[in-house]
Each structure stands twice: as C-alpha cells, then as structure tokens.
Amino acid sequence: MSNTNTRTRTTEEEQEETTDASLSCPECSGKVVSDDEHGETVCIECGLVVEEDSVDRGPEWRAFDSREKDKKSRVGAPTTNMMHDKGLSTNIDWRDKDAYGNALGAKQRKKMQRLRKWNERFRTRDSKERNLKQALGEIDRMASALGLPENVRETASVIYRRALDENLLPGRSIEGVSTAAVYAAARQAGVPRSLDEITEVSRVEKSEIARTYRYVVRELGLEVKPADPESYVPRFASSLGLSEESERRARQLLQNAKEQGVHSGKSPVGLAAAAVYAAALLTNEKTTQAAVSEVADISEVTIRNRYHELLEAEQDIPIA
DNA sequence: ATGGTTTTTACTGCGTC
DNA sequence: GACGCGGTAAAAACCAT
C-alpha cells in the first residue's frame, strides 16, 4: 500500500473501506461500509454510524500522505497508563525452553531462574511501584463500578501517578488518593459523579475523600471547574426513562438559569435534578419528585426549591 | 471556633385517584 | 386510604473567615 505515493487521498480512502455484507443500515436498510481508519461502520446511504470504536490498531497519528504514514505509524504495543509500568516491562517465560522450543540444559536453567527472579524484583522495584500497582487496581475497580469510560480511568491513573511523583502520598491512604483521583478525573472529563456516588464504591469515608481531593487538586494545580449541572442531566434523564425532548428542555432550563445567575452557591446535582423534574413536567411525562430524588440522591425538598427557582427564571426571560 | 448559607429530616395539610 | 405534591421549622452539613 505504501509502495506508490502517487495515489490520491480519496482513492486511498476508498480502498480502505470494505463493504460489510453481514450488516445493513437499520435506518434506511442501505449498504454498510466499514471504515477502518476511524474504526467505524457507516451506512453509505444516509451516513448513519452503525458501529463505532470497533478497533484501534492503527497508527496513533493521522497521516496526510503515504510517506508521512510510514514515518508515523506506531511500532510495538500501545502503552497504557493503567498498568503500573505502562505495559512496557519485560516478561520472561516460565517454561525452560529456548526460542525453538528445545529444553534448556541445567546450567541454562539455573541462569534463567536467576534472571526471572531479578526481573521480577525490578519489575515491582520499590514501594512506589507496588503502591502504584495496587492503586491502579483500585482505580479500575471504582471506575467500572461507576460505569466510567476508559479515558477517565486513564486520567485518574495519570493523576495518581503525578501525586506519587510529587510525594503527596505520605500520611494519606492509597485508597483515599485513588478515590480522589477518580473523582477528579470524572469531573475533568465532564462526566462527574457526586461525592456520594463516589463514596458508595470507595472503601474510604466521604470526609477523607473530600479532604484528600482538595489536597491533591491544590498540590497538583489541577484545574477542575465546578461541576456543570448539565453534565448530570443525560444520566438522570435516562435512568428515569425520559425522552430526548425533556432532556433538551432540562438543559435549556439550566442554561437559562446560568445566564440569570440563579445557580451560584447551589449544589449542581440539585440543580440538575430539579431541571430534569421540571422538564418532565413541561413535557407532560410522568415522573415523581420521589423518583428523581432517588436517582439523583437529592432530597425532595431541594428539588422543590430549585425547580421553583428554575421556573421563575424561565418566566422572566421569554419576553426578550 | 463562628456565623452564614444550603441541604436534609421530619411532619403536616391538601387534592386526587 | 395511599399517593403525589407543597410548605415549614429545626437540625445537620458545608464553607469561608
């Protein structure tokens, strides 16, 4: 594929698309084509992306011609921050065979045993590394319990790594810092989880999480804006089985509230919950305050108070 | 520690199915 | 009568100082 660079980009792209006979578009039942470069399966009739994120074994960079493509394509396994050594460490096979599958002599075997031992020692070299190993396990556990996407776990891992590098750990539990990292990462990624939700899956108390979180954010100079109420809306709306329409209305209410500055000082979760409830009301969909209170972990009283404010704010605006 | 603000808890009254 | 909703008062939690 890279032997001629006279091919134009468009033909090259067409070459990379292979039609997938096993699938047809659910919307228009047209033909479906898989685009490996973007890891998507897409309908050629209406452009609907039938499947995305299927694979990513390709280069990490986008290439604009084939020369560049050769230069930039990735060599070796992808690295990940989720393994304590980024997946780059050496592993020595435990079988006493050489590369051809022949058994080793006694002398060689001894040597290999020694090598394995030392390799293992270096792999989890000091307390820091072992520390990391455990923390990353925790991060992974909590992230999946909260249904957080891959990139959040990566971010959390990075945060933890940094905390470790800056010697923020002494005096604080691994658990606490990992939890704080997850909390921060989720917020940074725009898919926040409330402190209560985090506490659910952590082995540490809420107060400690909060304390550690503040500390880590300050020491690392992390930029975490106050959680945007809107980012809670989709989650709440979907667990309540509300329509797109109400979700949109809820967003609208929140934006409006933001413009009028009604929201300062109030808990974002409460605002979001109230907006969802109010939106359901406006679109005549059945929900109860109790139900919203349940999924949002916010008292009904707060929902009442907030949603009155939201509706009032809405009253003032439409004149313009 | 303190005071101000927000959220929660607990309880009560009203209307509807 | 249970349910959904609204309001209130007092307690608790939170935050900045």
Tab-separated table of C-alpha atoms (C1' of nucleotides) in Angstrom:
chain	number	residue	atom	x	y	z
A	1	MET	CA	0.000	0.000	0.000
A	2	SER	CA	2.868	2.348	0.649
A	3	ASN	CA	4.958	1.499	-2.396
A	4	THR	CA	3.360	4.158	-4.573
A	5	ASN	CA	2.732	7.587	-3.261
A	6	THR	CA	1.105	8.867	-6.397
A	7	ARG	CA	-2.296	7.728	-5.282
A	8	THR	CA	-4.614	10.467	-4.307
A	9	ARG	CA	-6.072	10.572	-0.869
A	10	THR	CA	-9.591	9.914	-1.969
A	11	THR	CA	-8.805	6.714	-3.764
A	12	GLU	CA	-6.773	5.635	-0.833
A	13	GLU	CA	-9.713	6.125	1.430
A	14	GLU	CA	-11.966	4.230	-0.834
A	15	GLN	CA	-9.524	1.383	-0.798
A	16	GLU	CA	-9.660	1.238	2.950
A	17	GLU	CA	-13.392	0.933	3.063
A	18	THR	CA	-14.681	-2.542	2.701
A	19	THR	CA	-18.339	-3.272	2.364
A	20	ASP	CA	-19.719	-5.427	5.082
A	21	ALA	CA	-22.292	-7.789	3.687
A	22	SER	CA	-23.381	-9.080	7.080
A	23	LEU	CA	-24.896	-5.757	8.057
A	24	SER	CA	-27.370	-3.336	6.590
A	25	CYS	CA	-28.343	0.077	7.829
A	26	PRO	CA	-31.120	-0.048	10.459
A	27	GLU	CA	-32.385	3.357	9.337
A	28	CYS	CA	-32.643	3.059	5.599
A	29	SER	CA	-31.520	-0.538	5.096
A	30	GLY	CA	-28.863	0.690	2.736
A	31	LYS	CA	-25.459	-0.805	2.234
A	32	VAL	CA	-22.999	-0.528	5.058
A	33	VAL	CA	-19.307	0.049	4.787
A	34	SER	CA	-16.602	-0.297	7.380
A	35	ASP	CA	-14.069	2.437	7.686
A	36	ASP	CA	-11.041	1.023	9.421
A	37	GLU	CA	-9.244	4.297	9.709
A	38	HIS	CA	-11.875	5.653	12.039
A	39	GLY	CA	-12.935	2.316	13.445
A	40	GLU	CA	-16.488	2.910	12.362
A	41	THR	CA	-19.085	1.091	10.382
A	42	VAL	CA	-21.076	3.566	8.424
A	43	CYS	CA	-24.060	3.495	6.064
A	44	ILE	CA	-23.300	4.757	2.568
A	45	GLU	CA	-26.886	5.850	2.014
A	46	CYS	CA	-27.623	8.038	4.998
A	47	GLY	CA	-24.279	8.244	6.737
A	48	LEU	CA	-25.504	6.717	9.956
A	49	VAL	CA	-22.686	5.354	12.027
A	50	VAL	CA	-23.831	1.846	12.772
A	51	GLU	CA	-20.932	0.908	14.952
A	52	GLU	CA	-18.068	2.881	16.312
A	53	ASP	CA	-14.907	2.264	18.275
A	54	SER	CA	-14.666	-1.169	16.830
A	55	VAL	CA	-10.893	-1.397	16.749
A	56	ASP	CA	-7.924	0.828	17.001
A	57	ARG	CA	-4.808	-0.961	15.978
A	58	GLY	CA	-3.763	1.669	13.534
A	59	PRO	CA	-1.309	4.486	13.855
A	60	GLU	CA	-1.832	6.998	16.576
A	61	TRP	CA	-1.425	9.825	14.137
A	62	ARG	CA	-3.278	10.920	11.164
A	63	ALA	CA	-1.177	10.752	8.047
A	64	PHE	CA	-1.691	13.106	5.169
A	65	ASP	CA	0.251	11.184	2.595
A	66	SER	CA	1.743	7.771	2.495
A	67	ARG	CA	5.258	8.958	3.200
A	68	GLU	CA	4.124	10.526	6.398
A	69	LYS	CA	2.108	7.486	7.151
A	70	ASP	CA	5.190	5.300	7.078
A	71	LYS	CA	7.042	7.676	9.283
A	72	LYS	CA	4.416	7.980	11.922
A	73	SER	CA	2.945	4.567	12.170
A	74	ARG	CA	3.205	3.026	15.533
A	75	VAL	CA	5.674	0.338	16.403
A	76	GLY	CA	5.168	-2.037	19.269
A	77	ALA	CA	2.325	-2.443	21.673
A	78	PRO	CA	0.270	0.566	22.651
A	79	THR	CA	1.201	1.899	26.046
A	80	THR	CA	-1.336	2.438	28.723
A	81	ASN	CA	-1.215	4.323	31.960
A	82	MET	CA	-3.426	1.748	33.531
A	83	MET	CA	-0.649	-0.715	34.048
A	84	HIS	CA	1.894	0.255	36.612
A	85	ASP	CA	4.742	0.006	34.108
A	86	LYS	CA	2.694	1.188	31.150
A	87	GLY	CA	2.738	-2.343	29.817
A	88	LEU	CA	6.309	-1.997	28.759
A	89	SER	CA	8.110	-4.323	31.118
A	90	THR	CA	9.869	-7.455	30.067
A	91	ASN	CA	8.383	-10.786	30.808
A	92	ILE	CA	10.446	-13.898	30.954
A	93	ASP	CA	8.600	-17.033	30.085
A	94	TRP	CA	8.401	-19.561	32.880
A	95	ARG	CA	8.939	-22.532	30.592
A	96	ASP	CA	12.532	-23.775	30.453
A	97	LYS	CA	12.611	-23.791	26.696
A	98	ASP	CA	14.621	-21.794	24.267
A	99	ALA	CA	13.200	-19.884	21.373
A	100	TYR	CA	12.976	-23.019	19.297
A	101	GLY	CA	11.110	-24.950	21.951
A	102	ASN	CA	14.060	-27.101	22.931
A	103	ALA	CA	14.624	-27.855	26.582
A	104	LEU	CA	17.444	-25.995	28.252
A	105	GLY	CA	20.450	-27.517	29.879
A	106	ALA	CA	20.839	-27.493	33.633
A	107	LYS	CA	23.240	-24.586	33.555
A	108	GLN	CA	20.979	-22.516	31.373
A	109	ARG	CA	18.007	-23.357	33.519
A	110	LYS	CA	19.692	-22.050	36.597
A	111	LYS	CA	20.612	-18.902	34.818
A	112	MET	CA	17.074	-18.360	33.698
A	113	GLN	CA	15.795	-18.824	37.192
A	114	ARG	CA	18.139	-16.166	38.406
A	115	LEU	CA	17.112	-13.867	35.634
A	116	ARG	CA	13.446	-14.364	36.360
A	117	LYS	CA	13.940	-13.620	39.982
A	118	TRP	CA	15.736	-10.390	39.310
A	119	ASN	CA	13.420	-9.371	36.579
A	120	GLU	CA	10.548	-9.788	38.971
A	121	ARG	CA	12.335	-7.755	41.575
A	122	PHE	CA	12.953	-4.931	39.189
A	123	ARG	CA	9.504	-5.038	37.794
A	124	THR	CA	7.933	-4.134	41.081
A	125	ARG	CA	11.063	-2.488	42.205
A	126	ASP	CA	10.358	-0.393	45.201
A	127	SER	CA	7.421	0.560	47.350
A	128	LYS	CA	6.396	3.185	44.873
A	129	GLU	CA	5.848	0.721	42.122
A	130	ARG	CA	3.946	-1.695	44.276
A	131	ASN	CA	1.960	1.172	45.599
A	132	LEU	CA	1.023	2.144	42.083
A	133	LYS	CA	0.057	-1.348	41.174
A	134	GLN	CA	-2.449	-1.512	43.951
A	135	ALA	CA	-3.779	1.957	43.357
A	136	LEU	CA	-4.368	1.335	39.686
A	137	GLY	CA	-6.280	-1.772	40.564
A	138	GLU	CA	-8.470	0.263	42.859
A	139	ILE	CA	-8.987	2.964	40.279
A	140	ASP	CA	-10.069	0.398	37.787
A	141	ARG	CA	-12.437	-1.231	40.223
A	142	MET	CA	-14.133	2.006	41.205
A	143	ALA	CA	-14.313	3.291	37.673
A	144	SER	CA	-16.097	0.241	36.432
A	145	ALA	CA	-18.405	0.215	39.411
A	146	LEU	CA	-19.374	3.759	38.461
A	147	GLY	CA	-19.600	2.961	34.784
A	148	LEU	CA	-16.953	5.464	33.871
A	149	PRO	CA	-15.386	5.293	30.432
A	150	GLU	CA	-11.875	4.251	29.625
A	151	ASN	CA	-10.460	7.722	29.246
A	152	VAL	CA	-11.490	8.637	32.770
A	153	ARG	CA	-9.556	5.698	34.115
A	154	GLU	CA	-6.563	6.800	32.153
A	155	THR	CA	-6.840	10.308	33.518
A	156	ALA	CA	-7.271	9.030	37.035
A	157	SER	CA	-4.177	6.918	36.598
A	158	VAL	CA	-2.219	9.906	35.421
A	159	ILE	CA	-3.366	11.958	38.363
A	160	TYR	CA	-2.371	9.235	40.758
A	161	ARG	CA	0.989	8.897	39.098
A	162	ARG	CA	1.610	12.589	39.500
A	163	ALA	CA	0.539	12.532	43.122
A	164	LEU	CA	3.015	9.765	43.686
A	165	ASP	CA	5.806	11.577	41.900
A	166	GLU	CA	5.275	14.687	43.965
A	167	ASN	CA	5.370	12.694	47.169
A	168	LEU	CA	1.855	13.523	48.123
A	169	LEU	CA	1.232	10.092	49.491
A	170	PRO	CA	2.882	10.030	52.901
A	171	GLY	CA	0.238	10.366	55.541
A	172	ARG	CA	-2.564	9.537	53.143
A	173	SER	CA	-4.009	6.212	52.224
A	174	ILE	CA	-3.619	4.700	48.810
A	175	GLU	CA	-7.349	4.164	48.798
A	176	GLY	CA	-8.053	7.764	49.566
A	177	VAL	CA	-5.812	9.158	46.907
A	178	SER	CA	-7.043	6.715	44.275
A	179	THR	CA	-10.599	7.670	45.063
A	180	ALA	CA	-9.766	11.335	44.873
A	181	ALA	CA	-8.100	10.721	41.525
A	182	VAL	CA	-11.186	9.022	40.158
A	183	TYR	CA	-13.395	11.810	41.447
A	184	ALA	CA	-11.200	14.466	39.873
A	185	ALA	CA	-10.828	12.598	36.608
A	186	ALA	CA	-14.557	12.114	36.228
A	187	ARG	CA	-15.142	15.790	36.784
A	188	GLN	CA	-12.458	16.815	34.371
A	189	ALA	CA	-13.874	14.544	31.729
A	190	GLY	CA	-17.282	16.155	32.056
A	191	VAL	CA	-18.930	13.026	33.378
A	192	PRO	CA	-18.974	13.904	37.056
A	193	ARG	CA	-20.152	11.627	39.790
A	194	SER	CA	-21.316	13.150	43.025
A	195	LEU	CA	-19.264	12.755	46.128
A	196	ASP	CA	-21.954	10.450	47.451
A	197	GLU	CA	-21.772	8.180	44.448
A	198	ILE	CA	-18.040	8.031	44.761
A	199	THR	CA	-18.289	7.223	48.426
A	200	GLU	CA	-20.553	4.293	47.587
A	201	VAL	CA	-17.806	2.452	45.761
A	202	SER	CA	-14.834	3.580	47.784
A	203	ARG	CA	-13.503	1.999	50.892
A	204	VAL	CA	-12.860	5.368	52.396
A	205	GLU	CA	-15.139	7.764	54.184
A	206	LYS	CA	-16.619	10.735	52.449
A	207	SER	CA	-14.850	13.283	54.591
A	208	GLU	CA	-11.496	11.760	53.828
A	209	ILE	CA	-12.191	11.649	50.115
A	210	ALA	CA	-13.163	15.290	50.142
A	211	ARG	CA	-10.133	16.253	52.150
A	212	THR	CA	-7.749	14.271	50.006
A	213	TYR	CA	-9.379	15.522	46.849
A	214	ARG	CA	-8.959	19.141	47.848
A	215	TYR	CA	-5.399	18.488	48.831
A	216	VAL	CA	-4.478	16.723	45.614
A	217	VAL	CA	-6.141	19.330	43.456
A	218	ARG	CA	-4.326	22.109	45.242
A	219	GLU	CA	-0.922	20.471	45.266
A	220	LEU	CA	-1.077	19.375	41.675
A	221	GLY	CA	-2.573	22.608	40.479
A	222	LEU	CA	-5.301	20.634	38.782
A	223	GLU	CA	-7.885	22.669	37.003
A	224	VAL	CA	-11.281	21.466	37.948
A	225	LYS	CA	-14.124	23.821	37.321
A	226	PRO	CA	-17.206	23.486	39.450
A	227	ALA	CA	-19.265	20.663	38.055
A	228	ASP	CA	-21.631	21.713	35.341
A	229	PRO	CA	-25.175	20.730	36.266
A	230	GLU	CA	-25.868	19.941	32.645
A	231	SER	CA	-23.438	17.074	32.692
A	232	TYR	CA	-25.669	15.210	35.114
A	233	VAL	CA	-28.765	15.613	33.008
A	234	PRO	CA	-28.297	12.808	30.496
A	235	ARG	CA	-27.622	10.262	33.182
A	236	PHE	CA	-30.626	11.232	35.287
A	237	ALA	CA	-32.907	11.508	32.302
A	238	SER	CA	-32.015	8.124	31.007
A	239	SER	CA	-32.341	6.335	34.329
A	240	LEU	CA	-35.796	7.830	34.571
A	241	GLY	CA	-36.625	6.815	31.039
A	242	LEU	CA	-37.372	10.318	29.851
A	243	SER	CA	-37.465	11.457	26.268
A	244	GLU	CA	-34.843	13.402	24.366
A	245	GLU	CA	-37.266	16.249	24.398
A	246	SER	CA	-37.327	16.568	28.169
A	247	GLU	CA	-33.613	16.190	28.293
A	248	ARG	CA	-33.296	19.102	25.932
A	249	ARG	CA	-35.715	21.167	27.968
A	250	ALA	CA	-33.808	20.389	31.123
A	251	ARG	CA	-30.638	21.681	29.517
A	252	GLN	CA	-32.446	24.749	28.373
A	253	LEU	CA	-33.687	25.466	31.856
A	254	LEU	CA	-30.213	25.154	33.232
A	255	GLN	CA	-28.664	27.412	30.632
A	256	ASN	CA	-31.265	29.982	31.277
A	257	ALA	CA	-30.671	29.740	34.993
A	258	LYS	CA	-26.988	30.159	34.390
A	259	GLU	CA	-27.497	33.344	32.459
A	260	GLN	CA	-29.506	34.779	35.271
A	261	GLY	CA	-27.014	33.669	37.852
A	262	VAL	CA	-29.655	31.860	39.878
A	263	HIS	CA	-27.411	28.925	40.324
A	264	SER	CA	-24.482	30.285	42.252
A	265	GLY	CA	-23.809	28.560	45.516
A	266	LYS	CA	-26.346	25.825	44.926
A	267	SER	CA	-25.310	22.249	44.520
A	268	PRO	CA	-25.014	21.331	40.849
A	269	VAL	CA	-26.584	17.953	41.418
A	270	GLY	CA	-29.628	19.539	42.987
A	271	LEU	CA	-29.975	21.930	40.113
A	272	ALA	CA	-29.711	19.139	37.593
A	273	ALA	CA	-32.265	17.039	39.429
A	274	ALA	CA	-34.671	19.944	39.610
A	275	ALA	CA	-34.212	20.727	35.935
A	276	VAL	CA	-34.938	17.142	34.997
A	277	TYR	CA	-38.057	17.128	37.096
A	278	ALA	CA	-39.240	20.470	35.771
A	279	ALA	CA	-38.599	19.387	32.215
A	280	ALA	CA	-40.615	16.230	32.704
A	281	LEU	CA	-43.452	18.378	33.962
A	282	LEU	CA	-43.268	20.692	30.982
A	283	THR	CA	-43.327	17.845	28.513
A	284	ASN	CA	-46.097	16.010	30.332
A	285	GLU	CA	-44.047	12.987	31.087
A	286	LYS	CA	-44.710	11.107	34.224
A	287	THR	CA	-42.126	11.323	36.928
A	288	THR	CA	-42.350	11.962	40.596
A	289	GLN	CA	-40.168	14.040	42.806
A	290	ALA	CA	-39.517	10.903	44.746
A	291	ALA	CA	-38.174	9.143	41.667
A	292	VAL	CA	-35.883	11.999	40.739
A	293	SER	CA	-34.782	12.276	44.319
A	294	GLU	CA	-33.918	8.611	44.184
A	295	VAL	CA	-31.715	8.651	41.100
A	296	ALA	CA	-30.082	11.960	41.891
A	297	ASP	CA	-29.579	11.347	45.581
A	298	ILE	CA	-31.076	14.673	46.438
A	299	SER	CA	-33.842	15.378	48.877
A	300	GLU	CA	-37.276	16.143	47.510
A	301	VAL	CA	-37.305	19.416	49.350
A	302	THR	CA	-34.262	20.583	47.489
A	303	ILE	CA	-35.801	19.558	44.194
A	304	ARG	CA	-38.901	21.554	45.009
A	305	ASN	CA	-36.980	24.633	45.969
A	306	ARG	CA	-34.723	24.501	42.946
A	307	TYR	CA	-37.341	23.832	40.395
A	308	HIS	CA	-39.411	26.746	41.549
A	309	GLU	CA	-36.421	28.956	41.053
A	310	LEU	CA	-35.782	27.464	37.648
A	311	LEU	CA	-39.321	28.088	36.506
A	312	GLU	CA	-39.291	31.599	37.865
A	313	ALA	CA	-36.136	32.349	35.969
A	314	GLU	CA	-37.794	30.944	32.894
A	315	GLN	CA	-40.738	33.304	33.357
A	316	ASP	CA	-38.543	36.343	33.233
A	317	ILE	CA	-36.707	35.569	30.054
A	318	PRO	CA	-39.168	34.780	27.243
A	319	ILE	CA	-40.259	38.413	26.976
A	320	ALA	CA	-36.989	39.192	25.254
B	1	DA	C1'	-14.303	28.287	66.619
B	2	DT	C1'	-18.036	31.104	64.344
B	3	DG	C1'	-21.571	32.702	61.571
B	4	DG	C1'	-23.950	32.466	57.314
B	5	DT	C1'	-25.779	29.622	53.807
B	6	DT	C1'	-27.555	25.395	51.861
B	7	DT	C1'	-29.380	20.783	52.346
B	8	DT	C1'	-31.757	17.342	54.890
B	9	DT	C1'	-35.034	15.445	58.033
B	10	DA	C1'	-39.476	15.135	59.770
B	11	DC	C1'	-44.033	16.468	59.906
B	12	DT	C1'	-48.448	18.398	58.320
B	13	DG	C1'	-52.211	19.731	55.115
B	14	DC	C1'	-54.371	19.483	50.571
B	15	DG	C1'	-56.220	17.400	46.429
B	16	DT	C1'	-56.864	13.274	43.535
B	17	DC	C1'	-57.333	8.607	42.039
C	1	DG	C1'	-56.512	5.463	52.277
C	2	DA	C1'	-52.442	5.847	49.563
C	3	DC	C1'	-50.060	8.885	46.699
C	4	DG	C1'	-48.018	12.957	44.867
C	5	DC	C1'	-47.083	17.499	45.999
C	6	DG	C1'	-46.297	21.830	48.672
C	7	DG	C1'	-44.823	24.215	52.729
C	8	DT	C1'	-42.378	24.823	57.232
C	9	DA	C1'	-39.285	24.522	61.140
C	10	DA	C1'	-35.397	22.743	63.154
C	11	DA	C1'	-31.138	20.040	62.631
C	12	DA	C1'	-27.143	18.983	60.119
C	13	DA	C1'	-23.632	19.816	56.801
C	14	DC	C1'	-20.830	22.905	54.498
C	15	DC	C1'	-17.897	26.915	53.720
C	16	DA	C1'	-15.232	30.986	54.434
C	17	DT	C1'	-13.242	33.579	57.817
